[in-house]
Amino acid sequence: MKLVINKVGLQGTIDIPSDKSISHRSIMFGAIAHGTTTIKNFLRGDDCLSTLQAFRDLGVQIEDDGNVITVHGKGFSGLTATKQAIDVGNSGTTIRLIMGILAGTSFTTTLFGDHSIAKRPMNRVILPMNQMGAKCFGHDGTEFPPITVEGTKNLQAIHYQMPVASAQVKSAILFAALQAKGESVILEKEKTRDHTEDMIRQFGGEITVSGKEIRVTGPQQLKGQEVNIPGDISSAAFFLAAASIIADSRIVLNNVGLNPTRTGIIDVIKQMGGKLTIEETGNKENKAGTLTIETSELKGIEISGEIIPRLIDELPIIALLATQAQGTTIIRDAEELKVKETNRIDAVANELNKMGASIEPTEDGLIIHGKTSLHGAKVTSYGDHRIGMMLQIAALLVKEGTVELEKAEAISVSYPAFFEDLNTLYQ
Ligand code: S3P
């Protein structure tokens, strides 16, 4: 599709769509808890709809009146074998987290997805699940999907030092640990998003977290709850970037979730010299806020180490920010970007360089030389929603020519109304 270019100044207010990570988990927790869970502000993006369908396939009754979603949970043992393999679409969160839930069932399930899912590394989940007593394996002796999970009612607790910083892997182990006998101890490589830990507590479970060490004793029974999901900071990030780098802009973003394990983008924008104000609206357990962002002069910075998992999904849009900052930005310790929906290190460098940026891909990140002016080009999202949205924001900087985006439809994975919301900001 042809992207919008050459608009001056973005002004307005956006209600940020709901958090993708919490939406997935709200269905999962509703399904494995006993009793009714009601979910307000569920994200109806393709990925979360894959999770919803997966649990219907597993025999869970889930109603959607277009507003509230109601999940009738019957506990872990209420799940039933599917008639066919489960299709997770493009969703890494669905396939990885579900493996932890299926590990404790008494049946066998196969999980498959699209071209991108077929390339996502799964040993990171397969190995700990097998260590706990389940039998998980990939396609044709590989670690790649389709994945088969042979569950066991005899799951054992695990002591696990995580080799990667991954909330998906941690969450799969936590779901299995809730069903295993005894105390499981997980040591994270770096602290990653902690929505699963929060929701174990919210659903009446017990979990102890001390720095990077997490302890759960199973088996546990959870109880259905009312869940109200805040906006996704990862979706807000595109407007935070757009307002910062497009002259004469000011955007207000309502109801943005501000869980501290997710707010690395805020730290980066401030460090680069962005004009951002935050008015907190949530409570202590569920931090949220209204963010107001204005155009500013930015400077290049270094981004590495423990902040990386706090902004892992925002690195493509941060790279675009860096093309408009004075000086060099260096992103390190982000090799996980290579195994996202696409190789985001290569995708960012290839596509933005086609538009005139000066970006060097490295083994574990990107070196971005600013400030560059961008021009029209034919670009692709590689079927990756976050690359697609980043390229539309990049297109807004183009003064001449056209930007043609291939595979724009991928954006509906996390933000189906992205183009409509963006449209409301033109003066
Ligand atoms: C997610 C964890 C992250 C993130 C993904 C969502 C989650 O993946 O990139 O978009 O909801 O747990 P990893 O766990 O692979 O880092």
Coordinates of C-alpha atoms and ligand atoms in Angstrom, one line a residue, residues 20-21 24-25 93 96-97 120 124 165-169 171 193 312-313 336 340-341 344 386, ligand 1:
K20 CA -1.1 -7.4 23.8
S21 CA 0.8 -9.3 26.5
H24 CA -3.1 -13.1 25.9
R25 CA -2.6 -13.8 29.5
T93 CA 3.4 -15.6 22.8
R96 CA 5.3 -20.5 23.8
L97 CA 3.0 -19.9 26.7
R120 CA 11.0 -19.3 15.7
R124 CA 14.2 -22.5 24.8
A165 CA 16.1 -13.1 28.7
S166 CA 12.6 -14.0 27.7
A167 CA 9.2 -13.4 29.3
Q168 CA 7.7 -16.0 27.0
V169 CA 10.0 -18.7 28.2
S171 CA 5.9 -17.6 31.5
R193 CA 8.1 -8.2 31.7
I312 CA 12.9 -5.1 23.2
D313 CA 9.8 -4.6 21.1
E336 CA 17.1 -11.5 20.5
K340 CA 11.4 -12.0 16.5
E341 CA 8.6 -12.1 13.9
R344 CA 14.5 -7.1 13.1
R386 CA 6.2 -3.5 14.3
Ligands
S3P1 C1 6.3 -11.1 25.1 C2 7.6 -11.3 25.4 C3 8.7 -10.8 24.5 C4 8.1 -9.8 23.4 C5 6.8 -10.3 22.8 C6 5.7 -10.5 23.9 C7 5.3 -11.6 26.1 O1 9.2 -11.9 23.8 O2 9.0 -9.6 22.4 O3 6.3 -9.3 21.9 O4 4.1 -11.3 26.1 O5 5.7 -12.4 27.0 P1 10.4 -12.8 24.4 O6 9.9 -13.5 25.6 O7 10.7 -13.7 23.3 O8 11.5 -11.8 24.7

